[in-house]
Amino acid sequence: NCQHGKPDPSRMAAAAATLDVDVLALQEVDRGSQRVGGRDLAAEAAAAFGGELVWAPALTLGDGGTYGNALLVRGRVLRSETLRLPGRRRVEPRVAALAEIEAAGRPWTIAATHLTTRRDISPHQLLALIDELRGWPTPRVLLGDLNLEAGSLLPWLTAESYRPALGPVTHSVRRPRRQIDHVAVNGRGCAVRVREARALEVGDHLALVADVTCAG
């Protein structure tokens, strides 16, 4: 969660470039808004990362900028779409970036999302996303700031044969006490292992870095 590039949007690209990963999910990304000085943080991050950009806008801002989720891929994006998640009036809209990609020598389905902080809504958003992913090829990897701790997620994820990375706490970056950022994989012979939770120069969460492997 890059929190609009805080404290300094000019550090966004450099932060993305420090991560040695094939896929990077970013939440709370601004493109062309006044609060980031008109910068396109998604495009800057993609250029520094060295990969393709999948953009899922959640909001069009009053100044003409947009705000949403970015998925960066060091590989090839075969197709992508934005899934709007269920919500309520006067609650910030939430979306997921869905993509079928080729990376690390094999095909994947990737879903990058940012669920609401409202605990009466976030489970419905998670289940809507899982339902949509059933129609996408395996292995499927779910990434993002889910605003739910592992104990709340496990019943839904394990019921759908997702294996989550149970790892270090990720929020907040100044005093981390809970893991609300997650990586989970769905697919035969697949496993996920946390590599680290790293503080970057932007955002209010630690970046959760994980290795996903699949046999066959």
mmCIF file of C-alpha atoms in Angstrom:
data_model
loop_
_atom_site.group_PDB
_atom_site.id
_atom_site.type_symbol
_atom_site.label_atom_id
_atom_site.label_comp_id
_atom_site.label_asym_id
_atom_site.label_seq_id
_atom_site.Cartn_x
_atom_site.Cartn_y
_atom_site.Cartn_z
ATOM 1 C CA ASN A 1 0.000 0.000 0.000
ATOM 2 C CA CYS A 2 1.872 3.042 -1.287
ATOM 3 C CA GLN A 3 -0.538 5.627 0.242
ATOM 4 C CA HIS A 4 -0.419 7.959 -2.796
ATOM 5 C CA GLY A 5 3.374 7.884 -2.731
ATOM 6 C CA LYS A 6 3.665 9.379 0.757
ATOM 7 C CA PRO A 7 5.782 10.847 2.142
ATOM 8 C CA ASP A 8 7.337 11.820 -1.207
ATOM 9 C CA PRO A 9 5.831 10.749 -4.569
ATOM 10 C CA SER A 10 9.189 11.279 -6.280
ATOM 11 C CA ARG A 11 10.445 8.160 -4.444
ATOM 12 C CA MET A 12 7.749 5.903 -5.855
ATOM 13 C CA ALA A 13 9.664 4.659 -8.875
ATOM 14 C CA ALA A 14 12.843 4.000 -6.900
ATOM 15 C CA ALA A 15 10.899 2.032 -4.291
ATOM 16 C CA ALA A 16 9.332 -0.212 -6.943
ATOM 17 C CA ALA A 17 12.706 -0.839 -8.544
ATOM 18 C CA THR A 18 14.208 -2.171 -5.302
ATOM 19 C CA LEU A 19 11.952 -5.252 -5.287
ATOM 20 C CA ASP A 20 13.401 -8.312 -7.030
ATOM 21 C CA VAL A 21 10.070 -9.921 -7.940
ATOM 22 C CA ASP A 22 8.203 -10.932 -11.088
ATOM 23 C CA VAL A 23 4.858 -9.428 -10.029
ATOM 24 C CA LEU A 24 4.219 -6.360 -7.880
ATOM 25 C CA ALA A 25 0.788 -5.273 -6.609
ATOM 26 C CA LEU A 26 0.372 -1.629 -5.552
ATOM 27 C CA GLN A 27 -2.630 -0.112 -3.797
ATOM 28 C CA GLU A 28 -3.669 3.538 -3.333
ATOM 29 C CA VAL A 29 -1.923 4.689 -6.504
ATOM 30 C CA ASP A 30 -2.531 8.134 -8.019
ATOM 31 C CA ARG A 31 -2.296 9.075 -11.670
ATOM 32 C CA GLY A 32 -2.284 12.776 -12.534
ATOM 33 C CA SER A 33 -3.824 14.062 -9.300
ATOM 34 C CA GLN A 34 -2.966 17.365 -7.630
ATOM 35 C CA ARG A 35 -1.913 15.690 -4.391
ATOM 36 C CA VAL A 36 1.004 14.016 -6.216
ATOM 37 C CA GLY A 37 1.851 17.095 -8.276
ATOM 38 C CA GLY A 38 0.281 15.700 -11.439
ATOM 39 C CA ARG A 39 2.678 12.726 -11.550
ATOM 40 C CA ASP A 40 1.603 9.407 -13.039
ATOM 41 C CA LEU A 41 2.800 7.168 -10.214
ATOM 42 C CA ALA A 42 1.628 3.964 -11.906
ATOM 43 C CA ALA A 43 3.542 4.663 -15.127
ATOM 44 C CA GLU A 44 6.647 5.831 -13.251
ATOM 45 C CA ALA A 45 6.649 2.703 -11.099
ATOM 46 C CA ALA A 46 6.175 0.445 -14.139
ATOM 47 C CA ALA A 47 9.052 2.091 -16.003
ATOM 48 C CA ALA A 48 11.421 1.768 -13.040
ATOM 49 C CA PHE A 49 10.277 -1.770 -12.289
ATOM 50 C CA GLY A 50 10.823 -2.774 -15.900
ATOM 51 C CA GLY A 51 7.499 -4.435 -16.550
ATOM 52 C CA GLU A 52 4.037 -4.132 -18.050
ATOM 53 C CA LEU A 53 1.340 -2.170 -16.242
ATOM 54 C CA VAL A 54 -2.200 -3.369 -15.529
ATOM 55 C CA TRP A 55 -4.299 -0.489 -14.183
ATOM 56 C CA ALA A 56 -7.564 -0.848 -12.239
ATOM 57 C CA PRO A 57 -9.055 2.592 -11.480
ATOM 58 C CA ALA A 58 -11.329 2.798 -8.467
ATOM 59 C CA LEU A 59 -12.072 6.533 -8.524
ATOM 60 C CA THR A 60 -11.927 9.519 -10.843
ATOM 61 C CA LEU A 61 -10.893 12.460 -8.684
ATOM 62 C CA GLY A 62 -12.298 15.961 -8.844
ATOM 63 C CA ASP A 63 -9.062 17.330 -10.275
ATOM 64 C CA GLY A 64 -9.185 14.921 -13.216
ATOM 65 C CA GLY A 65 -6.723 12.432 -11.785
ATOM 66 C CA THR A 66 -7.491 8.783 -11.100
ATOM 67 C CA TYR A 67 -6.824 6.530 -8.131
ATOM 68 C CA GLY A 68 -6.750 2.764 -7.848
ATOM 69 C CA ASN A 69 -4.671 -0.426 -7.984
ATOM 70 C CA ALA A 70 -1.642 -1.094 -10.178
ATOM 71 C CA LEU A 71 -0.253 -4.496 -11.096
ATOM 72 C CA LEU A 72 3.291 -4.562 -12.498
ATOM 73 C CA VAL A 73 4.484 -7.646 -14.388
ATOM 74 C CA ARG A 74 8.003 -8.564 -15.460
ATOM 75 C CA GLY A 75 6.730 -10.829 -18.188
ATOM 76 C CA ARG A 76 3.835 -10.753 -20.651
ATOM 77 C CA VAL A 77 0.242 -9.728 -19.947
ATOM 78 C CA LEU A 78 -2.097 -11.822 -22.100
ATOM 79 C CA ARG A 79 -5.368 -10.232 -21.000
ATOM 80 C CA SER A 80 -6.659 -8.112 -18.149
ATOM 81 C CA GLU A 81 -9.799 -6.537 -16.734
ATOM 82 C CA THR A 82 -11.027 -4.501 -13.804
ATOM 83 C CA LEU A 83 -13.508 -6.118 -11.439
ATOM 84 C CA ARG A 84 -15.689 -3.772 -9.409
ATOM 85 C CA LEU A 85 -16.341 -5.195 -5.963
ATOM 86 C CA PRO A 86 -19.617 -4.916 -4.031
ATOM 87 C CA GLY A 87 -20.027 -1.970 -1.691
ATOM 88 C CA ARG A 88 -22.438 0.619 -0.403
ATOM 89 C CA ARG A 89 -23.249 4.225 -1.128
ATOM 90 C CA ARG A 90 -20.874 6.730 0.466
ATOM 91 C CA VAL A 91 -18.249 4.027 0.970
ATOM 92 C CA GLU A 92 -15.099 4.271 -1.146
ATOM 93 C CA PRO A 93 -15.435 2.009 -4.221
ATOM 94 C CA ARG A 94 -13.067 -0.964 -4.354
ATOM 95 C CA VAL A 95 -11.786 -2.870 -7.384
ATOM 96 C CA ALA A 96 -9.464 -5.699 -8.354
ATOM 97 C CA ALA A 97 -7.008 -5.844 -11.249
ATOM 98 C CA LEU A 98 -7.297 -9.271 -12.894
ATOM 99 C CA ALA A 99 -4.707 -10.481 -15.372
ATOM 100 C CA GLU A 100 -3.684 -13.621 -17.180
ATOM 101 C CA ILE A 101 0.083 -13.419 -17.571
ATOM 102 C CA GLU A 102 3.243 -15.301 -18.399
ATOM 103 C CA ALA A 103 6.081 -14.785 -15.923
ATOM 104 C CA ALA A 104 8.920 -16.831 -14.438
ATOM 105 C CA GLY A 105 8.581 -19.299 -17.298
ATOM 106 C CA ARG A 106 4.922 -20.234 -16.894
ATOM 107 C CA PRO A 107 1.326 -18.912 -17.108
ATOM 108 C CA TRP A 108 -0.478 -17.421 -14.091
ATOM 109 C CA THR A 109 -3.712 -15.703 -13.182
ATOM 110 C CA ILE A 110 -3.081 -12.715 -10.894
ATOM 111 C CA ALA A 111 -5.622 -10.721 -8.883
ATOM 112 C CA ALA A 112 -4.452 -7.540 -7.140
ATOM 113 C CA THR A 113 -6.926 -5.807 -4.864
ATOM 114 C CA HIS A 114 -7.518 -3.471 -1.934
ATOM 115 C CA LEU A 115 -10.524 -4.382 0.191
ATOM 116 C CA THR A 116 -12.464 -1.924 2.332
ATOM 117 C CA THR A 117 -11.748 -1.362 6.007
ATOM 118 C CA ARG A 118 -15.449 -1.978 6.684
ATOM 119 C CA ARG A 119 -15.655 -5.452 8.246
ATOM 120 C CA ASP A 120 -19.340 -5.758 7.297
ATOM 121 C CA ILE A 121 -18.442 -5.357 3.607
ATOM 122 C CA SER A 122 -14.929 -6.765 3.086
ATOM 123 C CA PRO A 123 -15.934 -10.470 3.324
ATOM 124 C CA HIS A 124 -18.491 -9.916 0.544
ATOM 125 C CA GLN A 125 -15.799 -8.283 -1.589
ATOM 126 C CA LEU A 126 -13.398 -11.154 -0.979
ATOM 127 C CA LEU A 127 -15.996 -13.782 -1.896
ATOM 128 C CA ALA A 128 -17.028 -11.869 -5.034
ATOM 129 C CA LEU A 129 -13.396 -11.838 -6.135
ATOM 130 C CA ILE A 130 -12.921 -15.548 -5.413
ATOM 131 C CA ASP A 131 -16.113 -16.327 -7.342
ATOM 132 C CA GLU A 132 -14.848 -14.360 -10.344
ATOM 133 C CA LEU A 133 -11.472 -16.093 -10.239
ATOM 134 C CA ARG A 134 -13.108 -19.516 -10.641
ATOM 135 C CA GLY A 135 -13.485 -18.684 -14.327
ATOM 136 C CA TRP A 136 -9.778 -17.890 -14.766
ATOM 137 C CA PRO A 137 -7.009 -20.460 -15.348
ATOM 138 C CA THR A 138 -4.926 -21.918 -12.535
ATOM 139 C CA PRO A 139 -2.602 -21.325 -10.863
ATOM 140 C CA ARG A 140 -4.287 -18.248 -9.414
ATOM 141 C CA VAL A 141 -2.474 -15.804 -7.136
ATOM 142 C CA LEU A 142 -4.364 -13.313 -4.967
ATOM 143 C CA LEU A 143 -2.377 -10.273 -3.801
ATOM 144 C CA GLY A 144 -3.029 -7.098 -1.903
ATOM 145 C CA ASP A 145 -4.061 -5.111 1.116
ATOM 146 C CA LEU A 146 -7.092 -7.096 2.215
ATOM 147 C CA ASN A 147 -7.639 -5.188 5.483
ATOM 148 C CA LEU A 148 -8.282 -8.540 7.176
ATOM 149 C CA GLU A 149 -5.953 -10.500 9.405
ATOM 150 C CA ALA A 150 -5.101 -14.123 8.704
ATOM 151 C CA GLY A 151 -7.522 -15.523 11.285
ATOM 152 C CA SER A 152 -10.435 -13.841 9.519
ATOM 153 C CA LEU A 153 -9.260 -14.828 6.033
ATOM 154 C CA LEU A 154 -8.416 -18.491 6.564
ATOM 155 C CA PRO A 155 -11.978 -19.929 6.642
ATOM 156 C CA TRP A 156 -12.829 -18.408 3.248
ATOM 157 C CA LEU A 157 -9.467 -19.006 1.587
ATOM 158 C CA THR A 158 -9.014 -22.610 2.700
ATOM 159 C CA ALA A 159 -12.608 -23.446 1.741
ATOM 160 C CA GLU A 160 -11.656 -22.466 -1.826
ATOM 161 C CA SER A 161 -8.274 -24.288 -1.684
ATOM 162 C CA TYR A 162 -6.179 -21.121 -1.464
ATOM 163 C CA ARG A 163 -2.903 -21.392 0.449
ATOM 164 C CA PRO A 164 -2.013 -18.076 2.102
ATOM 165 C CA ALA A 165 1.441 -16.900 3.100
ATOM 166 C CA LEU A 166 1.323 -16.707 6.885
ATOM 167 C CA GLY A 167 4.189 -14.431 7.652
ATOM 168 C CA PRO A 168 5.381 -11.281 9.359
ATOM 169 C CA VAL A 169 3.221 -8.348 10.346
ATOM 170 C CA THR A 170 2.916 -5.648 7.687
ATOM 171 C CA HIS A 171 0.968 -2.724 9.187
ATOM 172 C CA SER A 172 1.770 -0.092 10.032
ATOM 173 C CA VAL A 173 5.261 0.577 8.813
ATOM 174 C CA ARG A 174 6.166 2.637 11.897
ATOM 175 C CA ARG A 175 4.889 0.120 14.420
ATOM 176 C CA PRO A 176 3.880 -3.118 12.662
ATOM 177 C CA ARG A 177 1.466 -5.194 14.730
ATOM 178 C CA ARG A 178 -0.741 -7.087 12.259
ATOM 179 C CA GLN A 179 -0.623 -8.745 8.860
ATOM 180 C CA ILE A 180 -3.335 -7.364 6.598
ATOM 181 C CA ASP A 181 -1.338 -7.625 3.351
ATOM 182 C CA HIS A 182 -1.496 -11.090 1.847
ATOM 183 C CA VAL A 183 -0.340 -13.433 -0.899
ATOM 184 C CA ALA A 184 -2.375 -16.605 -1.524
ATOM 185 C CA VAL A 185 -2.185 -19.223 -4.263
ATOM 186 C CA ASN A 186 -4.772 -21.612 -5.696
ATOM 187 C CA GLY A 187 -3.596 -24.501 -7.842
ATOM 188 C CA ARG A 188 -2.564 -28.140 -7.710
ATOM 189 C CA GLY A 189 0.956 -28.590 -6.382
ATOM 190 C CA CYS A 190 1.331 -24.892 -5.521
ATOM 191 C CA ALA A 191 2.857 -23.429 -2.386
ATOM 192 C CA VAL A 192 3.716 -19.960 -1.085
ATOM 193 C CA ARG A 193 6.487 -18.927 1.292
ATOM 194 C CA VAL A 194 7.204 -15.492 2.731
ATOM 195 C CA ARG A 195 10.623 -14.118 1.887
ATOM 196 C CA GLU A 196 10.444 -10.895 3.919
ATOM 197 C CA ALA A 197 8.413 -7.847 4.913
ATOM 198 C CA ARG A 198 10.386 -4.800 3.810
ATOM 199 C CA ALA A 199 10.055 -1.105 4.608
ATOM 200 C CA LEU A 200 10.149 1.033 1.460
ATOM 201 C CA GLU A 201 10.497 4.776 0.991
ATOM 202 C CA VAL A 202 6.774 5.216 0.312
ATOM 203 C CA GLY A 203 3.553 4.015 1.883
ATOM 204 C CA ASP A 204 2.323 3.103 5.342
ATOM 205 C CA HIS A 205 2.659 -0.709 5.012
ATOM 206 C CA LEU A 206 5.658 -2.995 4.803
ATOM 207 C CA ALA A 207 6.001 -4.662 1.408
ATOM 208 C CA LEU A 208 5.269 -8.380 1.726
ATOM 209 C CA VAL A 209 7.613 -10.369 -0.519
ATOM 210 C CA ALA A 210 6.819 -14.051 -1.146
ATOM 211 C CA ASP A 211 7.894 -16.933 -3.375
ATOM 212 C CA VAL A 212 5.123 -18.867 -5.131
ATOM 213 C CA THR A 213 5.994 -22.265 -6.625
ATOM 214 C CA CYS A 214 3.898 -24.788 -8.543
ATOM 215 C CA ALA A 215 4.835 -28.322 -9.530
ATOM 216 C CA GLY A 216 4.293 -29.379 -13.123
#
